[in-house]
Amino acid sequence: QAKEAGKNGLRFFDPAMQAAVEERVALENDLRQGLRDNQFRLFCQPQVDAQGKLCGGEVLIRWQHPVRGLVMPNHFIPLAEQTDLIIPIGEWVLRRTCETLVEWERHPSLKQISLSVNISVNQIRADDFVERVLSIVNDCGTNPARLMLELTESLMAEDVEGIIFKMNALRENGVRFSVDDFGTGYSSLSYLKRFPLAELKIDQSFVKEIPENQNDAVITEIIIALARQLGLAVLAEGVETMDQFNFLLRNGCGYFQGYLFGKPCAIEFFSSNFANLMAADIRGVR
Ligand code: C2E
Ligand code: MG
Ligand code: MG
Ligand code: MG
């Protein structure tokens, strides 16, 4: 049909576009099936402090699809957000995270660790967001002080009052908030003093070329200084080299995440591996 239209000099759609639409529909159906069949997995990436000691982890979703294989979040989270499938997917992530934190309470070392969870704008927009989060935390019996919710700056640009209200309600219950990919959004800096934030995460695009890239070096220094002046923790994402780590340390960055310290791995592996590592450390000190 597209070809016939082409003969007349008219093209109503091109095959590539049609293929993209079909793939989208297939992906959406697969996502629903994935939820039903429990195909999602939690991965976790370590976060360390200035001493290089493990202090937290970021929970990152993966999709173990029977045919597509292990699908990365960039390939399905945007569609999940457009279709509101992000609501059940996000709740699944939160529940599994809260359950993991409860399991970790039994380990003398793991129980000190916090977990950060990515929250989409559509999730926090839902009227019952606060109730949903608190009911998951309470159902699981999780210590809310161990839970950090990562929001992006874009979210801070809309319905500011409503979002501050929800964040305050959760903050009063012990849940903390972090700004993910800080520096890449379009929102004004003034929100920083209005939202009940605990942490800024410097986006990895700024970290990538430090210390060589002068612009990135300056931006990174200023974000660290800004966070510290505002009394917020500051974490650098995407730290891959010792040069990057040393530059960030020298400039007062407090927390770090990146391949230098560990790639994301299945959360079950994270639990067993890091419990052992930390137990070994404790034995070494004694
Ligand atoms: P993000 O929250 O900014 O997560 C950091 C991403 O950087 C992760 O990609 C991580 O694997 C990657 N990364 C970490 N260290 C390094 C490094 O040293 N070098 C490089 N090059 N990359 C590094 P991932 O797991 O593919 O996740 C991509 C994005 O998908 C996340 O970005 C987040 O926005 C979103 N996402 C992941 N899980 C969830 C989820 O459960 N819910 C929602 N709403 N979004 C999620
Ligand atoms: Mg994140
Ligand atoms: Mg990030
Ligand atoms: Mg990012």
PDB file of C-alpha atoms in Angstrom, residues 18-228:
ATOM      1  CA  GLN A  18       4.806   1.040  10.402  1.00  0.00           C
ATOM      2  CA  ALA A  19       7.382  -1.412  11.709  1.00  0.00           C
ATOM      3  CA  ALA A  20       8.078   0.919  14.625  1.00  0.00           C
ATOM      4  CA  VAL A  21       4.373   1.114  15.474  1.00  0.00           C
ATOM      5  CA  GLU A  22       4.053  -2.669  15.320  1.00  0.00           C
ATOM      6  CA  GLU A  23       7.103  -3.127  17.513  1.00  0.00           C
ATOM      7  CA  ARG A  24       5.632  -0.715  20.043  1.00  0.00           C
ATOM      8  CA  VAL A  25       2.387  -2.647  20.235  1.00  0.00           C
ATOM      9  CA  ALA A  26       4.269  -5.940  20.557  1.00  0.00           C
ATOM     10  CA  LEU A  27       6.478  -4.491  23.284  1.00  0.00           C
ATOM     11  CA  GLU A  28       3.502  -3.171  25.205  1.00  0.00           C
ATOM     12  CA  ASN A  29       1.782  -6.580  25.086  1.00  0.00           C
ATOM     13  CA  ASP A  30       5.027  -8.226  26.140  1.00  0.00           C
ATOM     14  CA  LEU A  31       5.331  -5.816  29.070  1.00  0.00           C
ATOM     15  CA  ARG A  32       1.887  -6.804  30.331  1.00  0.00           C
ATOM     16  CA  GLN A  33       2.798 -10.464  29.929  1.00  0.00           C
ATOM     17  CA  GLY A  34       6.101  -9.796  31.681  1.00  0.00           C
ATOM     18  CA  LEU A  35       4.274  -8.406  34.693  1.00  0.00           C
ATOM     19  CA  ARG A  36       1.966 -11.416  34.835  1.00  0.00           C
ATOM     20  CA  ASP A  37       4.807 -13.905  34.416  1.00  0.00           C
ATOM     21  CA  ASN A  38       7.190 -12.211  36.834  1.00  0.00           C
ATOM     22  CA  GLN A  39       9.876 -11.586  34.194  1.00  0.00           C
ATOM     23  CA  PHE A  40      11.344  -8.463  35.810  1.00  0.00           C
ATOM     24  CA  ARG A  41      14.537  -8.631  37.841  1.00  0.00           C
ATOM     25  CA  LEU A  42      16.187  -6.282  40.287  1.00  0.00           C
ATOM     26  CA  PHE A  43      19.804  -5.403  39.747  1.00  0.00           C
ATOM     27  CA  CYS A  44      21.771  -3.345  42.201  1.00  0.00           C
ATOM     28  CA  GLN A  45      24.881  -1.182  41.883  1.00  0.00           C
ATOM     29  CA  PRO A  46      27.058  -0.363  44.896  1.00  0.00           C
ATOM     30  CA  GLN A  47      27.475   3.169  46.235  1.00  0.00           C
ATOM     31  CA  VAL A  48      30.531   3.975  48.364  1.00  0.00           C
ATOM     32  CA  ASP A  49      31.585   6.794  50.678  1.00  0.00           C
ATOM     33  CA  ALA A  50      34.809   8.842  50.605  1.00  0.00           C
ATOM     34  CA  GLN A  51      36.672   5.974  52.322  1.00  0.00           C
ATOM     35  CA  GLY A  52      35.540   3.645  49.544  1.00  0.00           C
ATOM     36  CA  LYS A  53      33.310   1.807  52.008  1.00  0.00           C
ATOM     37  CA  LEU A  54      30.010   0.368  50.771  1.00  0.00           C
ATOM     38  CA  CYS A  55      27.142   2.477  52.100  1.00  0.00           C
ATOM     39  CA  GLY A  56      24.289   1.988  49.664  1.00  0.00           C
ATOM     40  CA  GLY A  57      23.030   0.671  46.389  1.00  0.00           C
ATOM     41  CA  GLU A  58      20.909   1.836  43.479  1.00  0.00           C
ATOM     42  CA  VAL A  59      18.205  -0.558  42.397  1.00  0.00           C
ATOM     43  CA  LEU A  60      18.002  -0.876  38.597  1.00  0.00           C
ATOM     44  CA  ILE A  61      15.344  -2.886  36.818  1.00  0.00           C
ATOM     45  CA  ARG A  62      16.052  -5.475  34.130  1.00  0.00           C
ATOM     46  CA  TRP A  63      13.586  -7.486  32.071  1.00  0.00           C
ATOM     47  CA  GLN A  64      14.372 -11.160  31.543  1.00  0.00           C
ATOM     48  CA  HIS A  65      12.339 -11.763  28.390  1.00  0.00           C
ATOM     49  CA  PRO A  66      12.030 -15.371  27.121  1.00  0.00           C
ATOM     50  CA  VAL A  67      12.941 -14.356  23.533  1.00  0.00           C
ATOM     51  CA  ARG A  68      14.421 -10.863  23.704  1.00  0.00           C
ATOM     52  CA  GLY A  69      16.867 -11.847  26.455  1.00  0.00           C
ATOM     53  CA  LEU A  70      17.910  -9.449  29.206  1.00  0.00           C
ATOM     54  CA  VAL A  71      16.331  -6.124  28.234  1.00  0.00           C
ATOM     55  CA  MET A  72      17.800  -2.872  29.627  1.00  0.00           C
ATOM     56  CA  PRO A  73      15.514  -0.222  31.143  1.00  0.00           C
ATOM     57  CA  ASN A  74      16.145   2.344  28.408  1.00  0.00           C
ATOM     58  CA  HIS A  75      14.384  -0.064  26.020  1.00  0.00           C
ATOM     59  CA  PHE A  76      11.153  -0.392  27.984  1.00  0.00           C
ATOM     60  CA  ILE A  77      10.833   2.224  30.730  1.00  0.00           C
ATOM     61  CA  PRO A  78       9.939   5.053  28.281  1.00  0.00           C
ATOM     62  CA  LEU A  79       7.099   2.941  26.822  1.00  0.00           C
ATOM     63  CA  ALA A  80       6.012   1.857  30.309  1.00  0.00           C
ATOM     64  CA  GLU A  81       5.814   5.547  31.207  1.00  0.00           C
ATOM     65  CA  GLN A  82       3.709   6.377  28.162  1.00  0.00           C
ATOM     66  CA  THR A  83       1.250   3.563  28.822  1.00  0.00           C
ATOM     67  CA  ASP A  84       1.007   3.880  32.629  1.00  0.00           C
ATOM     68  CA  LEU A  85       2.381   0.352  32.950  1.00  0.00           C
ATOM     69  CA  ILE A  86       5.051   2.150  34.969  1.00  0.00           C
ATOM     70  CA  ILE A  87       2.615   2.229  37.888  1.00  0.00           C
ATOM     71  CA  PRO A  88       2.477  -1.562  38.463  1.00  0.00           C
ATOM     72  CA  ILE A  89       6.113  -1.980  37.380  1.00  0.00           C
ATOM     73  CA  GLY A  90       7.231   0.775  39.767  1.00  0.00           C
ATOM     74  CA  GLU A  91       5.258  -0.778  42.595  1.00  0.00           C
ATOM     75  CA  TRP A  92       6.832  -4.146  41.905  1.00  0.00           C
ATOM     76  CA  VAL A  93      10.299  -2.558  42.089  1.00  0.00           C
ATOM     77  CA  LEU A  94       9.461  -0.776  45.331  1.00  0.00           C
ATOM     78  CA  ARG A  95       8.002  -3.884  46.949  1.00  0.00           C
ATOM     79  CA  ARG A  96      10.954  -6.081  46.016  1.00  0.00           C
ATOM     80  CA  THR A  97      13.329  -3.380  47.278  1.00  0.00           C
ATOM     81  CA  CYS A  98      11.474  -3.126  50.593  1.00  0.00           C
ATOM     82  CA  GLU A  99      11.529  -6.922  50.962  1.00  0.00           C
ATOM     83  CA  THR A 100      15.272  -6.936  50.273  1.00  0.00           C
ATOM     84  CA  LEU A 101      15.873  -4.290  52.945  1.00  0.00           C
ATOM     85  CA  VAL A 102      13.983  -6.450  55.446  1.00  0.00           C
ATOM     86  CA  GLU A 103      16.106  -9.516  54.510  1.00  0.00           C
ATOM     87  CA  TRP A 104      19.206  -7.387  55.030  1.00  0.00           C
ATOM     88  CA  GLU A 105      18.168  -6.502  58.581  1.00  0.00           C
ATOM     89  CA  ARG A 106      19.434  -9.976  59.540  1.00  0.00           C
ATOM     90  CA  HIS A 107      22.986  -9.219  58.355  1.00  0.00           C
ATOM     91  CA  PRO A 108      25.091  -7.179  60.788  1.00  0.00           C
ATOM     92  CA  SER A 109      26.752  -5.301  57.898  1.00  0.00           C
ATOM     93  CA  LEU A 110      24.040  -5.179  55.210  1.00  0.00           C
ATOM     94  CA  LYS A 111      21.519  -3.695  57.611  1.00  0.00           C
ATOM     95  CA  GLN A 112      23.490  -0.415  57.551  1.00  0.00           C
ATOM     96  CA  ILE A 113      22.968  -0.057  53.797  1.00  0.00           C
ATOM     97  CA  SER A 114      20.356   2.127  52.088  1.00  0.00           C
ATOM     98  CA  LEU A 115      18.754   1.406  48.732  1.00  0.00           C
ATOM     99  CA  SER A 116      17.822   4.043  46.152  1.00  0.00           C
ATOM    100  CA  VAL A 117      14.894   3.459  43.811  1.00  0.00           C
ATOM    101  CA  ASN A 118      14.122   5.374  40.608  1.00  0.00           C
ATOM    102  CA  ILE A 119      10.660   6.931  40.590  1.00  0.00           C
ATOM    103  CA  SER A 120       9.009   8.100  37.360  1.00  0.00           C
ATOM    104  CA  VAL A 121       7.098  11.337  37.185  1.00  0.00           C
ATOM    105  CA  ASN A 122       3.876   9.412  36.391  1.00  0.00           C
ATOM    106  CA  GLN A 123       4.207   7.527  39.638  1.00  0.00           C
ATOM    107  CA  ILE A 124       4.469  10.557  41.883  1.00  0.00           C
ATOM    108  CA  ARG A 125       1.716  12.287  39.897  1.00  0.00           C
ATOM    109  CA  ALA A 126      -0.811   9.625  40.959  1.00  0.00           C
ATOM    110  CA  ASP A 127      -3.133  10.948  43.677  1.00  0.00           C
ATOM    111  CA  ASP A 128      -2.475   7.987  45.938  1.00  0.00           C
ATOM    112  CA  PHE A 129       1.329   7.936  45.537  1.00  0.00           C
ATOM    113  CA  VAL A 130       2.018   8.629  49.231  1.00  0.00           C
ATOM    114  CA  GLU A 131      -0.468   6.007  50.414  1.00  0.00           C
ATOM    115  CA  ARG A 132       0.875   3.426  47.976  1.00  0.00           C
ATOM    116  CA  VAL A 133       4.473   3.913  49.068  1.00  0.00           C
ATOM    117  CA  LEU A 134       3.638   3.885  52.774  1.00  0.00           C
ATOM    118  CA  SER A 135       1.446   0.818  52.466  1.00  0.00           C
ATOM    119  CA  ILE A 136       4.264  -1.097  50.733  1.00  0.00           C
ATOM    120  CA  VAL A 137       6.777   0.035  53.372  1.00  0.00           C
ATOM    121  CA  ASN A 138       4.401  -0.952  56.184  1.00  0.00           C
ATOM    122  CA  ASP A 139       3.349  -4.277  54.581  1.00  0.00           C
ATOM    123  CA  CYS A 140       6.984  -5.306  54.303  1.00  0.00           C
ATOM    124  CA  GLY A 141       8.007  -3.913  57.678  1.00  0.00           C
ATOM    125  CA  THR A 142      10.820  -1.902  56.102  1.00  0.00           C
ATOM    126  CA  ASN A 143      12.746   0.771  57.978  1.00  0.00           C
ATOM    127  CA  PRO A 144      11.882   3.822  55.808  1.00  0.00           C
ATOM    128  CA  ALA A 145      15.185   5.461  56.750  1.00  0.00           C
ATOM    129  CA  ARG A 146      16.865   2.860  54.509  1.00  0.00           C
ATOM    130  CA  LEU A 147      14.833   3.922  51.483  1.00  0.00           C
ATOM    131  CA  MET A 148      15.834   6.730  49.115  1.00  0.00           C
ATOM    132  CA  LEU A 149      13.597   7.738  46.213  1.00  0.00           C
ATOM    133  CA  GLU A 150      15.311   9.188  43.134  1.00  0.00           C
ATOM    134  CA  LEU A 151      13.420  11.853  41.231  1.00  0.00           C
ATOM    135  CA  THR A 152      14.524  13.775  38.169  1.00  0.00           C
ATOM    136  CA  GLU A 153      14.589  17.550  37.864  1.00  0.00           C
ATOM    137  CA  SER A 154      11.942  17.597  35.130  1.00  0.00           C
ATOM    138  CA  LEU A 155       9.442  16.513  37.739  1.00  0.00           C
ATOM    139  CA  MET A 156      10.134  19.587  39.822  1.00  0.00           C
ATOM    140  CA  ALA A 157       8.870  21.852  37.069  1.00  0.00           C
ATOM    141  CA  GLU A 158       5.199  20.868  37.303  1.00  0.00           C
ATOM    142  CA  ASP A 159       2.598  21.016  40.055  1.00  0.00           C
ATOM    143  CA  VAL A 160       5.312  22.134  42.455  1.00  0.00           C
ATOM    144  CA  GLU A 161       2.971  22.564  45.433  1.00  0.00           C
ATOM    145  CA  GLY A 162       1.386  19.152  45.011  1.00  0.00           C
ATOM    146  CA  ILE A 163       4.729  17.424  44.703  1.00  0.00           C
ATOM    147  CA  ILE A 164       6.207  19.246  47.706  1.00  0.00           C
ATOM    148  CA  PHE A 165       3.165  18.168  49.710  1.00  0.00           C
ATOM    149  CA  LYS A 166       3.652  14.513  48.773  1.00  0.00           C
ATOM    150  CA  MET A 167       7.386  14.622  49.368  1.00  0.00           C
ATOM    151  CA  ASN A 168       6.899  16.203  52.801  1.00  0.00           C
ATOM    152  CA  ALA A 169       4.383  13.527  53.754  1.00  0.00           C
ATOM    153  CA  LEU A 170       6.878  10.797  52.897  1.00  0.00           C
ATOM    154  CA  ARG A 171       9.821  12.681  54.393  1.00  0.00           C
ATOM    155  CA  GLU A 172       7.920  12.952  57.689  1.00  0.00           C
ATOM    156  CA  ASN A 173       7.664   9.165  57.606  1.00  0.00           C
ATOM    157  CA  GLY A 174      11.416   8.813  57.211  1.00  0.00           C
ATOM    158  CA  VAL A 175      11.729   8.306  53.437  1.00  0.00           C
ATOM    159  CA  ARG A 176      14.502  10.362  51.794  1.00  0.00           C
ATOM    160  CA  PHE A 177      14.698  11.934  48.320  1.00  0.00           C
ATOM    161  CA  SER A 178      17.518  12.336  45.849  1.00  0.00           C
ATOM    162  CA  VAL A 179      17.700  14.310  42.591  1.00  0.00           C
ATOM    163  CA  ASP A 180      18.899  11.970  39.827  1.00  0.00           C
ATOM    164  CA  ASP A 181      20.891  13.161  36.785  1.00  0.00           C
ATOM    165  CA  PHE A 182      21.324  16.550  38.446  1.00  0.00           C
ATOM    166  CA  GLY A 183      22.335  19.303  36.042  1.00  0.00           C
ATOM    167  CA  THR A 184      20.695  17.868  32.926  1.00  0.00           C
ATOM    168  CA  GLY A 185      17.140  19.146  33.452  1.00  0.00           C
ATOM    169  CA  TYR A 186      15.639  22.503  32.682  1.00  0.00           C
ATOM    170  CA  SER A 187      14.210  23.408  36.057  1.00  0.00           C
ATOM    171  CA  SER A 188      15.260  26.415  38.075  1.00  0.00           C
ATOM    172  CA  LEU A 189      17.715  26.127  40.927  1.00  0.00           C
ATOM    173  CA  SER A 190      15.205  27.727  43.261  1.00  0.00           C
ATOM    174  CA  TYR A 191      13.431  24.391  43.743  1.00  0.00           C
ATOM    175  CA  LEU A 192      16.440  23.119  45.632  1.00  0.00           C
ATOM    176  CA  LYS A 193      15.516  25.062  48.733  1.00  0.00           C
ATOM    177  CA  ARG A 194      11.794  24.318  48.488  1.00  0.00           C
ATOM    178  CA  PHE A 195      11.839  20.537  48.127  1.00  0.00           C
ATOM    179  CA  PRO A 196      12.697  18.301  51.108  1.00  0.00           C
ATOM    180  CA  LEU A 197      15.791  16.773  49.507  1.00  0.00           C
ATOM    181  CA  ALA A 198      18.572  14.710  51.048  1.00  0.00           C
ATOM    182  CA  GLU A 199      20.926  14.232  48.080  1.00  0.00           C
ATOM    183  CA  LEU A 200      22.008  15.418  44.640  1.00  0.00           C
ATOM    184  CA  LYS A 201      23.359  12.913  42.124  1.00  0.00           C
ATOM    185  CA  ILE A 202      25.770  14.523  39.669  1.00  0.00           C
ATOM    186  CA  ASP A 203      24.893  13.211  36.220  1.00  0.00           C
ATOM    187  CA  GLN A 204      27.457  10.915  34.657  1.00  0.00           C
ATOM    188  CA  SER A 205      27.771  13.127  31.572  1.00  0.00           C
ATOM    189  CA  PHE A 206      29.669  15.669  33.732  1.00  0.00           C
ATOM    190  CA  VAL A 207      31.842  13.000  35.326  1.00  0.00           C
ATOM    191  CA  LYS A 208      32.808  11.308  32.057  1.00  0.00           C
ATOM    192  CA  GLU A 209      35.596  13.699  31.010  1.00  0.00           C
ATOM    193  CA  ILE A 210      36.847  15.078  34.305  1.00  0.00           C
ATOM    194  CA  PRO A 211      39.457  16.169  35.179  1.00  0.00           C
ATOM    195  CA  GLU A 212      40.654  16.919  31.599  1.00  0.00           C
ATOM    196  CA  ASN A 213      37.559  18.747  30.403  1.00  0.00           C
ATOM    197  CA  GLN A 214      37.732  22.187  32.015  1.00  0.00           C
ATOM    198  CA  ASN A 215      34.015  22.946  31.620  1.00  0.00           C
ATOM    199  CA  ASP A 216      32.946  19.670  33.178  1.00  0.00           C
ATOM    200  CA  ALA A 217      35.509  20.122  35.948  1.00  0.00           C
ATOM    201  CA  VAL A 218      34.050  23.529  36.833  1.00  0.00           C
ATOM    202  CA  ILE A 219      30.438  22.322  36.641  1.00  0.00           C
ATOM    203  CA  THR A 220      31.225  19.351  38.868  1.00  0.00           C
ATOM    204  CA  GLU A 221      33.046  21.529  41.438  1.00  0.00           C
ATOM    205  CA  ILE A 222      30.129  23.926  41.564  1.00  0.00           C
ATOM    206  CA  ILE A 223      27.487  21.207  41.979  1.00  0.00           C
ATOM    207  CA  ILE A 224      29.487  19.750  44.883  1.00  0.00           C
ATOM    208  CA  ALA A 225      29.836  23.180  46.513  1.00  0.00           C
ATOM    209  CA  LEU A 226      26.146  23.915  45.941  1.00  0.00           C
ATOM    210  CA  ALA A 227      25.047  20.643  47.543  1.00  0.00           C
ATOM    211  CA  ARG A 228      27.330  21.120  50.517  1.00  0.00           C
TER     212      ARG A 228
END
